[in-house]
Coordinates of C-alpha atoms in Angstrom, one line a residue:
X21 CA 86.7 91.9 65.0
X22 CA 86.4 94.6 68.0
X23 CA 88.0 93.4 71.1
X24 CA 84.7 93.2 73.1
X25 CA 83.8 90.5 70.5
X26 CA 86.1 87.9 71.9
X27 CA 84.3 88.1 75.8
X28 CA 81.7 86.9 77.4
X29 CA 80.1 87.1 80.6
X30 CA 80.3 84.2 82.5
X31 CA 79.0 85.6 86.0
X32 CA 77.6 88.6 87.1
X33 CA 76.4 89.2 90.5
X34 CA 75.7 92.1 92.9
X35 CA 77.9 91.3 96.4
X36 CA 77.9 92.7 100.1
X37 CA 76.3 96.7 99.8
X38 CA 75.8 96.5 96.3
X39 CA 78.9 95.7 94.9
X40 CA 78.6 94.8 91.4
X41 CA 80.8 91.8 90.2
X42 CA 81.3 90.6 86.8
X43 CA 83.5 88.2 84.9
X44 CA 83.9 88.0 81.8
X45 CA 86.3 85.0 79.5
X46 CA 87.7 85.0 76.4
X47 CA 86.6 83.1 74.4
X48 CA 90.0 82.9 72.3
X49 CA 92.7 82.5 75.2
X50 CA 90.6 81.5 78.0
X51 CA 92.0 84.4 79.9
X52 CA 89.6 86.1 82.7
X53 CA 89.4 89.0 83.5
X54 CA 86.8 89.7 86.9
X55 CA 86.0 93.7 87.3
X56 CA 84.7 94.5 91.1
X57 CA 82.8 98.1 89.8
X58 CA 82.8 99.8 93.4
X59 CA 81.3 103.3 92.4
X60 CA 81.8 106.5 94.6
X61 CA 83.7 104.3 97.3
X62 CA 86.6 103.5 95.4
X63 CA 88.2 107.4 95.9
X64 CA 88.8 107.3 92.1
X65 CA 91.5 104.1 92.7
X66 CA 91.6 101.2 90.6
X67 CA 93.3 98.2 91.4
X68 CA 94.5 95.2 89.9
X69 CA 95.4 91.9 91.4
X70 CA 96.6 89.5 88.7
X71 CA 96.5 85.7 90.0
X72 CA 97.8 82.7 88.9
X73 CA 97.2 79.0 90.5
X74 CA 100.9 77.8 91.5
X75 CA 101.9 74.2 92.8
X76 CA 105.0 72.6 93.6
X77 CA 105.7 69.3 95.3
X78 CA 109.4 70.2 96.0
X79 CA 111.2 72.8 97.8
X80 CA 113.0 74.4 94.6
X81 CA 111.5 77.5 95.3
X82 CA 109.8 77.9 91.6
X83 CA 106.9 80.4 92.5
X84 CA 108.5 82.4 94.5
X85 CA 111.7 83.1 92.0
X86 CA 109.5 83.2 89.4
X87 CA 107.6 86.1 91.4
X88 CA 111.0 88.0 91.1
X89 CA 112.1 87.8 87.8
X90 CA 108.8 88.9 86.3
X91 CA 110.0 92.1 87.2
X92 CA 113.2 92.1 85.3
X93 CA 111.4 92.9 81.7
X94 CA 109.2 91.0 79.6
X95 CA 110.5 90.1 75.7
X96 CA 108.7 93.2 74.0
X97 CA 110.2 95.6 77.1
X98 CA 113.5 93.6 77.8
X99 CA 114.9 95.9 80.2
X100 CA 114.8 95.5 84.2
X101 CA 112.9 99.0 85.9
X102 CA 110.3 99.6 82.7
X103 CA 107.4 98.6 84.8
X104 CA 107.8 100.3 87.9
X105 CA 108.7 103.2 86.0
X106 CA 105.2 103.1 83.9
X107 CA 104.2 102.3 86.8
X108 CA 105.3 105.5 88.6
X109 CA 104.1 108.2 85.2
X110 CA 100.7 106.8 86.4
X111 CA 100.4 107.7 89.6
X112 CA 100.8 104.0 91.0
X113 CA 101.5 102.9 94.1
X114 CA 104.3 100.9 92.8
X115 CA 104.1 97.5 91.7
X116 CA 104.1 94.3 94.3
X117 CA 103.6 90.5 94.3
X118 CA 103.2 87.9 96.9
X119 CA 103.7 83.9 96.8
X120 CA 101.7 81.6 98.8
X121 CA 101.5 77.7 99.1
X122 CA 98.6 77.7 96.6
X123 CA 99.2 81.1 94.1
X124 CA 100.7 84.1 93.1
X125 CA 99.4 87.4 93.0
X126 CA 101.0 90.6 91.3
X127 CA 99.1 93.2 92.2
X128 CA 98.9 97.5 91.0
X129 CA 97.1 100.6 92.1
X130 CA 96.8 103.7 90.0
X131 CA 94.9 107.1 90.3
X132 CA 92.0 106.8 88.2
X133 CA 91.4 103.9 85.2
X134 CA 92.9 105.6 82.5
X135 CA 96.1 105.1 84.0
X136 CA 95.7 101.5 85.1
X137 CA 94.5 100.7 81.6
X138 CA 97.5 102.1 80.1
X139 CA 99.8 100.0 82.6
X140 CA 97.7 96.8 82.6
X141 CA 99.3 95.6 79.6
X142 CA 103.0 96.2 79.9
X143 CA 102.3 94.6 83.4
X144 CA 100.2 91.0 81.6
X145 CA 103.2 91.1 79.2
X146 CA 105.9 90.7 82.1
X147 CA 104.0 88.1 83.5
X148 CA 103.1 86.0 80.3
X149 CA 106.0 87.0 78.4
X150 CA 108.8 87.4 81.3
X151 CA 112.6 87.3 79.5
X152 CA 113.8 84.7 82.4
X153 CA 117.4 85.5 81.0
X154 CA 120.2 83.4 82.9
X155 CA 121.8 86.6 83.5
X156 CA 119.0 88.0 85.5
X157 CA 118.8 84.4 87.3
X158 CA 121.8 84.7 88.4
X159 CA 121.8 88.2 89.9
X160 CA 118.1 88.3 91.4
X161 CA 118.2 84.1 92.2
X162 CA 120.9 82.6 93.2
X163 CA 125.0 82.9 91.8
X164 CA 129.0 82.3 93.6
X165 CA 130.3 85.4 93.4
X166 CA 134.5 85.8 93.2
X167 CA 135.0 85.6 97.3
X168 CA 133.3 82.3 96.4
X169 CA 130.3 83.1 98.5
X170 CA 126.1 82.7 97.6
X171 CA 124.4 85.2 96.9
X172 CA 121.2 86.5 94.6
X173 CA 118.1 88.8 95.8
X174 CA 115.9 85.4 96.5
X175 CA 119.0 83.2 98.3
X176 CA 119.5 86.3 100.3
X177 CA 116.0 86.9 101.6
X178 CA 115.0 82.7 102.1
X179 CA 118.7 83.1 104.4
X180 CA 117.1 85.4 106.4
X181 CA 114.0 83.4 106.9
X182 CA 114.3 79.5 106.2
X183 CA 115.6 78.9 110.0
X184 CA 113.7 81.2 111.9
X185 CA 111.1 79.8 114.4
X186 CA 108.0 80.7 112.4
X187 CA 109.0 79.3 109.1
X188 CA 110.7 75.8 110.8
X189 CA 107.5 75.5 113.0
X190 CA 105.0 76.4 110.1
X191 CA 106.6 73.8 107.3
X192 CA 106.5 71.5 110.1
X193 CA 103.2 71.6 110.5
X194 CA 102.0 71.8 106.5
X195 CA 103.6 68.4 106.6
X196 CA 102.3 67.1 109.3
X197 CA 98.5 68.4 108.5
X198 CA 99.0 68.1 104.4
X199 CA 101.5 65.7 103.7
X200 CA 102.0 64.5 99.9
X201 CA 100.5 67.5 98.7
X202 CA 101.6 70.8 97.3
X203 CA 100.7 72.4 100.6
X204 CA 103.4 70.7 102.4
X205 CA 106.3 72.5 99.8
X206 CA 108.4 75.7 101.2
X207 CA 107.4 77.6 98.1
X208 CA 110.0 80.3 98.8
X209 CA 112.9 77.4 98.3
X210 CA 115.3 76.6 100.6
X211 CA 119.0 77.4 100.5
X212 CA 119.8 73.8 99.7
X213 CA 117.4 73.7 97.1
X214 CA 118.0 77.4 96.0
X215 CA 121.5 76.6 95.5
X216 CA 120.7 73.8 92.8
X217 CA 118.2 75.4 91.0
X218 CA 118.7 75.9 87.6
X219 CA 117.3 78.8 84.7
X220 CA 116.0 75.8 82.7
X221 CA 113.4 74.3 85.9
X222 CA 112.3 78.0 86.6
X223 CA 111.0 78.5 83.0
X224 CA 109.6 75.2 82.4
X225 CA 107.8 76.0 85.4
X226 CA 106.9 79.7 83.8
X227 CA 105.5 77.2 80.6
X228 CA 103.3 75.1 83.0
X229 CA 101.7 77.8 85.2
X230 CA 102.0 80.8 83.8
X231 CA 99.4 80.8 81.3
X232 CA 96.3 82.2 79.9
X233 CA 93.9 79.9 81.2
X234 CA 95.7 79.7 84.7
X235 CA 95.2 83.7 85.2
X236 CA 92.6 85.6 86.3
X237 CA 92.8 89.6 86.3
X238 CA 91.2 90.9 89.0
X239 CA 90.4 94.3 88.4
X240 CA 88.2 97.0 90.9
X241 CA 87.5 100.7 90.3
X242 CA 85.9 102.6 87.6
X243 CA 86.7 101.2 84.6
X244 CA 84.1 99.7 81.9
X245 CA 84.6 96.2 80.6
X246 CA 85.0 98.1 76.7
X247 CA 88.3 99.6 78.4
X248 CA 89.7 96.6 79.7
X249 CA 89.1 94.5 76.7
X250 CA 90.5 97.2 74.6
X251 CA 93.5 97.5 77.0
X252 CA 94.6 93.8 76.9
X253 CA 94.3 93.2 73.4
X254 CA 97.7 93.5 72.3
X255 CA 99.2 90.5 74.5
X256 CA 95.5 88.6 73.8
X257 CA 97.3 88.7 70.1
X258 CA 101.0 87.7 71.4
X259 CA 98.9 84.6 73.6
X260 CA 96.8 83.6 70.1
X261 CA 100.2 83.7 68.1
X262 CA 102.1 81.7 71.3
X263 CA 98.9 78.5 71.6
X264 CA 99.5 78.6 67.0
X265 CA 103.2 77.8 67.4
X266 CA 102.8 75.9 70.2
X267 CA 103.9 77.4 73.3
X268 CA 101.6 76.1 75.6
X269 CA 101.4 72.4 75.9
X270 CA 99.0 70.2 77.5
X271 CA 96.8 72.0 80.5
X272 CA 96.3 70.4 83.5
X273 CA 94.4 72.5 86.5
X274 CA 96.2 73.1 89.4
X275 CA 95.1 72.0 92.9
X276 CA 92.8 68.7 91.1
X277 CA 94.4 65.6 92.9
X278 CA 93.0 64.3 95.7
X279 CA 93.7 65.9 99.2
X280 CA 95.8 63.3 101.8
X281 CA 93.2 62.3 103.7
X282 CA 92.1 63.8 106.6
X283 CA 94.0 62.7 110.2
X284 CA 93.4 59.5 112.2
X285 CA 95.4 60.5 114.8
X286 CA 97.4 63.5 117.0
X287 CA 100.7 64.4 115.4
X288 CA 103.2 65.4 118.0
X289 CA 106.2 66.8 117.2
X290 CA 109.5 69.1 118.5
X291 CA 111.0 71.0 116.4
X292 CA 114.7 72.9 116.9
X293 CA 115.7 76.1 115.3
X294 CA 119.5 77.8 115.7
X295 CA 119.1 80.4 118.6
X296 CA 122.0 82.0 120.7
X297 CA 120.4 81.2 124.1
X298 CA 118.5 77.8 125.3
X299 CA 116.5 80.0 127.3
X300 CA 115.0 82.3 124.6
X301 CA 111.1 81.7 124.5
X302 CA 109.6 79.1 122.0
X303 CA 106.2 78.6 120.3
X304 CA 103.6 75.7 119.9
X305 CA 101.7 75.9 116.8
X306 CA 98.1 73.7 116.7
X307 CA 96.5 72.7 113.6
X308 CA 93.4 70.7 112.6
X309 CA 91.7 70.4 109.4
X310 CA 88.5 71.5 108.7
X311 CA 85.8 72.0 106.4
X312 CA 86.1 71.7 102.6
X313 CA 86.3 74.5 100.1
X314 CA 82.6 75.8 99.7
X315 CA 80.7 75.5 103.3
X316 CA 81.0 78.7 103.7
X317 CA 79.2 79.1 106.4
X318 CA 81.0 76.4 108.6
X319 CA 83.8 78.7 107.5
X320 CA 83.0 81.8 108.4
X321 CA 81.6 80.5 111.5
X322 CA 85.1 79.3 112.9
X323 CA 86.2 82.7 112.2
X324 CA 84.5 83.9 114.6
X325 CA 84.6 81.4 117.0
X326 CA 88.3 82.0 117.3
X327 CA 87.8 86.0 117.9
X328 CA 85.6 85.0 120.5
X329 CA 88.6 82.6 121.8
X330 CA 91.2 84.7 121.7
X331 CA 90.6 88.5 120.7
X332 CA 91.1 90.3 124.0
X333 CA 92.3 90.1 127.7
X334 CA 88.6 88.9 128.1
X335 CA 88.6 85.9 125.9
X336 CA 89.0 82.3 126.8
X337 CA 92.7 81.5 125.8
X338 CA 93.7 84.6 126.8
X339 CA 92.7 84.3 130.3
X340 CA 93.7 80.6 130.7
X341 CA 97.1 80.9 129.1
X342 CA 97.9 84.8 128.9
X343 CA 96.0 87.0 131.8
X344 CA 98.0 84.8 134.9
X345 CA 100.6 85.7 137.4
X346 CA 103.1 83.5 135.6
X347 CA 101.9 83.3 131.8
X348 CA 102.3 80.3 130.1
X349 CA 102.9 82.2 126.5
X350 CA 102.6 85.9 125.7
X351 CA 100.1 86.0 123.0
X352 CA 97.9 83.5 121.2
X353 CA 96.6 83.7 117.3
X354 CA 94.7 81.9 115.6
X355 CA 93.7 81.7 111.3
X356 CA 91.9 79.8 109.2
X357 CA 93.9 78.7 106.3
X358 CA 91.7 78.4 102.7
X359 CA 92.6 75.0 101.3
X360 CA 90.7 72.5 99.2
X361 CA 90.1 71.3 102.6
X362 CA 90.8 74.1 104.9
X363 CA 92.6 74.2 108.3
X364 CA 92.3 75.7 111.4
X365 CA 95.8 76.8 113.5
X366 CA 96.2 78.2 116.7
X367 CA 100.0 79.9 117.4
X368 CA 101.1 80.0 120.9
X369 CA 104.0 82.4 121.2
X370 CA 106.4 83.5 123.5
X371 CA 106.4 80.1 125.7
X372 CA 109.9 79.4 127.7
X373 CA 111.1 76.3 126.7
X374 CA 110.4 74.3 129.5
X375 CA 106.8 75.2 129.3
X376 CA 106.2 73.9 125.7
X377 CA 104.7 70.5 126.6
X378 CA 102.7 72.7 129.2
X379 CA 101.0 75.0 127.3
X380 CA 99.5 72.4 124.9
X381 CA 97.7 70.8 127.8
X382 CA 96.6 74.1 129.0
X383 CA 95.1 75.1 125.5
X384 CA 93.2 72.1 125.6
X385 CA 92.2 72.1 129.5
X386 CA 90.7 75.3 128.4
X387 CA 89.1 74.7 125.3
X388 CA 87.6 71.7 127.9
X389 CA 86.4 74.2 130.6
X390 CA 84.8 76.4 127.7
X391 CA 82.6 73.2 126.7
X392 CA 81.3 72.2 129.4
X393 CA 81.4 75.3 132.1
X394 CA 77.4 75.7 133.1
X395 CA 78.4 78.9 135.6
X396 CA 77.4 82.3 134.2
X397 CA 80.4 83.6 136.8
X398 CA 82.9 81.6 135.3
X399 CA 85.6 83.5 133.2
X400 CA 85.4 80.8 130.3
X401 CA 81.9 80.1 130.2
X402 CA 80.3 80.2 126.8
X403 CA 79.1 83.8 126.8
X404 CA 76.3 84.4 123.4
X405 CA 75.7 88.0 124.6
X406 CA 79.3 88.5 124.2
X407 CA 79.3 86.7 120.4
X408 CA 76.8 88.3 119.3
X409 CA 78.7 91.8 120.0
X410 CA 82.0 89.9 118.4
X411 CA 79.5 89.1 115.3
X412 CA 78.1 92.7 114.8
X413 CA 82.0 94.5 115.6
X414 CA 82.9 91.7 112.4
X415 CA 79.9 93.3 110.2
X416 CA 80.7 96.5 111.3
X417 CA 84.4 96.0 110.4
X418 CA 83.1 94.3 107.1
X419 CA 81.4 97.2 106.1
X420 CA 84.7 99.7 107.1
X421 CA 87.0 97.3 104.7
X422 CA 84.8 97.7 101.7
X423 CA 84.9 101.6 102.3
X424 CA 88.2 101.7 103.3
X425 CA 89.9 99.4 100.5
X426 CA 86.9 97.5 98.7
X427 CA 89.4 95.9 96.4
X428 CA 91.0 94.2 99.2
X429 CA 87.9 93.1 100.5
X430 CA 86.4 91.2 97.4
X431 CA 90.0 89.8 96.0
X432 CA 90.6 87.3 98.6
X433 CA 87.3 85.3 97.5
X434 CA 88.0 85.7 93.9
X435 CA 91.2 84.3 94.2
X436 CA 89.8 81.2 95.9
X437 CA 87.4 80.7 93.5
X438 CA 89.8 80.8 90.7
X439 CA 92.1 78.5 92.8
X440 CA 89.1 75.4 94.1
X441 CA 86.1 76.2 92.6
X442 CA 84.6 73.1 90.3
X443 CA 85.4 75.1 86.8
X444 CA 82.4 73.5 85.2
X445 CA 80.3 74.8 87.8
X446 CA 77.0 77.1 86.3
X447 CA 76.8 79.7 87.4
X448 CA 79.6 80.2 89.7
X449 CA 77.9 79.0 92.7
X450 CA 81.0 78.8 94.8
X451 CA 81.8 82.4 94.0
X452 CA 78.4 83.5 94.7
X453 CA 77.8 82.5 97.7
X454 CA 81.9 83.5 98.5
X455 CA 81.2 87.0 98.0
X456 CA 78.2 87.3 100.5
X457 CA 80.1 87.5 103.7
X458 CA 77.9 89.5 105.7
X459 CA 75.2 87.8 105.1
X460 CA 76.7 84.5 106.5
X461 CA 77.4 86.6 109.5
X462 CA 73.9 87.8 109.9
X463 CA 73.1 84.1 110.3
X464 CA 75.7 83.5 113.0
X465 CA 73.4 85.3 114.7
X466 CA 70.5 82.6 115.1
X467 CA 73.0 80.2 115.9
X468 CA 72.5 78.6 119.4
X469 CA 75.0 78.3 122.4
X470 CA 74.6 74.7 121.8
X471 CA 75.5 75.5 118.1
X472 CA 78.6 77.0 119.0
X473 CA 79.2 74.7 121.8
X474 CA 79.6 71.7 119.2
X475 CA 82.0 73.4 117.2
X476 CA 84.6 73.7 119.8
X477 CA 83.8 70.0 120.3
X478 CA 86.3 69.8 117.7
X479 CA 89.3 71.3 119.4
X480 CA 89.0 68.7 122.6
X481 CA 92.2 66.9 122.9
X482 CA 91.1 63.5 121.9
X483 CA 90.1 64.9 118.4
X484 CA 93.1 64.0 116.0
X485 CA 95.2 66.9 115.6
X486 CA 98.8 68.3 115.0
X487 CA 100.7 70.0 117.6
X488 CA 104.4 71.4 116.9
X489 CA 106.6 72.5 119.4
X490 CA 108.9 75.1 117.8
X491 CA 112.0 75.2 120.9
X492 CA 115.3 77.5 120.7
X493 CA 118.7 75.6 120.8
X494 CA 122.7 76.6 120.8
X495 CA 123.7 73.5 120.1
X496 CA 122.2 73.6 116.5
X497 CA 123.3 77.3 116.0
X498 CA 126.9 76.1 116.6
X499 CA 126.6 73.0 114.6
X500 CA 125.0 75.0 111.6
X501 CA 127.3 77.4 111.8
X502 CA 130.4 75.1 111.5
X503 CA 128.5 72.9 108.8
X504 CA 128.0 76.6 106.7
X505 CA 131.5 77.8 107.3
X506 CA 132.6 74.0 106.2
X507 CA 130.7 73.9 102.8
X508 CA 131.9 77.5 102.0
X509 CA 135.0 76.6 102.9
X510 CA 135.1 73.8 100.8
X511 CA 132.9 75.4 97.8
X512 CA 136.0 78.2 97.9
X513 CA 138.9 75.2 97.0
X514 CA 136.2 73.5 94.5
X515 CA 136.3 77.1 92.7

């Protein structure tokens, strides 16, 4: 049977300027494989990003180790630099992965499809087929060396980052918005965690997640769907042999149970991390939750409804918390986060600590002015003429991405899809409609000031939301410090 035999097309569309998307399922494995054909745009680049569904409900850090030891050699290739190497004879840009709360993505580009065809396998078969020896757990995880210290690539990089202000703020307030879901896990594993962990729980975690019908290889360029069948086939074999002998147990879809439900009241809450001065600047970070996965529309319409809040020294927030004689913080962000019910979170940064109950009341005695200012003159009145520039400069920047880097700029929806779309959905809806950003952003041009003017509704300070305050303090840097220095202390006379 010829390679092409065991797909089929499953969805096929044409997305923003005439992007043609495709995917295709085979019908032996279940693995999918969705090709983004961006013609003379593509500068002869093809790119994969190769995307697994991940969820934890502890902070082990599984995904995220996991994302590191794929790298180390896969059981037909057992030796730790092959891939990059391949990677390199093909003119790649290297090989990279990232974790997030809901997935992990490895991701390649080459010069040309030839090359990424020749690489796309070696790479499948390091992520279906890692080794996950205990000797590369223990150099690239987590190990005591002789001075009876911890150390490993992963320990190493979560020590750098587990007390920080951003991370202790931002778990903070997954748990607050998302609590008894995988949302509210620090993926990347904490040092407490990290230090427990054994070889065993990452690859039982490899078994449940790292499968055929969890992944879906996202591939954009040149190529013809003959050349990535044909490319693959090998480790489609090694994945037919793997489900005979039973390799793979029973599958359950990630991301299925039922979301916490949504808030029924404001969350306050302070939150310490270890600084060397009481007097370094904090942050507040706001969150609500928002629409569900698949209004679109609603989705993209919050996006830019928080450019027009924050974008430049001209915008709302900016002037009420920013542009003063005595700012109340130095910058403000905002991001939508896609979830199976999606969130909206505003970051306040830079705010001296005495000002972070302050700057929560001003965001909100803004947002209040914005709503219900009926003066042309006034700074934070609701300006259309000014959205509707905001909307065309996001079209225009649409278009630029999809020259620029098209594969960036259709990956981010397939991965979504793959992650909360209803799979028995015909025919791919969700995905559809996904892909067709600019023209959900033609329509944010008929909305209405009024329109708009009920969305922000939602960010009044009597709507149930979260707010963290993330505030420097010695005391817990010295305290930390002596309780680390203790346990290695004491780890050193257990050894």
């Amino acid at each position: 049977m010829a390679a092409s035999d065991d797909w089929k097309l499953v969805f096929e569309t044409v997305a923003d300027y005439e992007t043609s998307i495709r995917k295709f399922r085979s019908q032996s494995t279940s693995l999918e494989i969705l090709l983004v054909n961006v013609g003379h745009i593509s500068a002869g680049l093809s790119s994969g990003y190769f995307a697994l569904a991940t969820e934890a409900h502890d902070d082990d850090g599984c995904p995220h180790t996991l994302e590191h030891l794929v790298f180390l050699g896969s059981e037909s290739m057992p030796h730790k630099g092959v891939l990059d190497a391949l990677a390199n004879r093909v003119l790649a840009r290297g090989t990279n992965a990232w974790t997030a709360e809901d997935h992990t993505c490895y991701t390649v580009t080459t010069a040309g499809a030839e090359g990424f065809c020749s690489l796309l396998p070696v790479y499948l078969d390091h992520i279906l087929f890692p080794t996950l020896t205990d000797s590369a757990f223990v150099t690239e995880v987590h190990s005591v060396n002789g001075e009876g210290d911890d150390v490993g690539v992963v320990y190493s990089e979560m020590q750098g980052r587990e007390n920080s202000a951003d991370c202790r703020g931002w778990l903070a307030l997954m748990r607050a918005l998302f609590r008894g879901t995988g949302y509210d896990s620090e993926t990347g594993g904490i040092m407490a965690n990290l230090r427990e962990l054994s070889n065993a729980k990452v690859r039982a975690y490899h078994r449940q997640f790292y499968r055929p019908e969890n992944l879906t290889l996202i591939c954009a360029g040149q190529m013809t769907p003959e050349q990535l069948f044909e490319a693959v086939e090998p480790v489609q074999a090694r994945v037919r042999a793997a489900k005979a002998a039973g390799r793979y147990g029973e599958w359950r879809r990630p991301w299925t149970s039922p979301v916490a439900p949504a808030l029924d009241a404001t969350h306050e809450e302070t939150v310490e991390f270890p600084d060397d001065d009481d007097a370094s600047t904090g942050k507040v970070l706001l969150g609500w939750r928002c629409a569900p996965f698949g209004d679109f529309q609603r989705l993209t319409e919050w996006k830019v409804l928080w450019q027009y809040l924050t974008d430049s020294a001209v915008a709302p927030l900016q002037q009420a918390l920013v542009q003063l004689e005595e700012p109340l913080c130095n910058s403000v962000d905002a991001m939508h986060m896609g979830a199976v019910v999606s969130a909206n979170i505003c970051a306040l940064d830079g705010v001296v600590g005495e000002r972070l109950v302050d700057v929560g009341a001003a965001f909100f005695a803004a947002i209040d002015r914005v709503v219900t200012a009926t003066d042309p003159d006034d700074p934070l009145y609701f300006d259309l003429a000014r959205m509707h520039t905001l909307v065309q400069r996001e079209r225009a920047k649409r278009r630029d991405n999809i020259e620029l880097d098209p594969h960036e700029a259709f990956s981010g929806p397939a991965i979504e899809d793959k992650l909360y779309a209803d799979a028995d959905a015909r025919p791919h809806t969700a995905l559809s409609h996904a892909l067709r950003e600019d023209e959900r952003l033609a329509r944010c041009l008929d909305a209405s000031r009024q329109h708009w003017l009920e969305l922000l509704e939602q960010l009044r300070a009597d709507r149930p939301h979260v707010e963290v305050r993330v505030k420097p303090s010695e005391r817990l840097a010295r305290d930390m410090q002596a309780e680390e220095a203790a346990r290695v202390e004491a780890q050193r006379e257990r050894l």
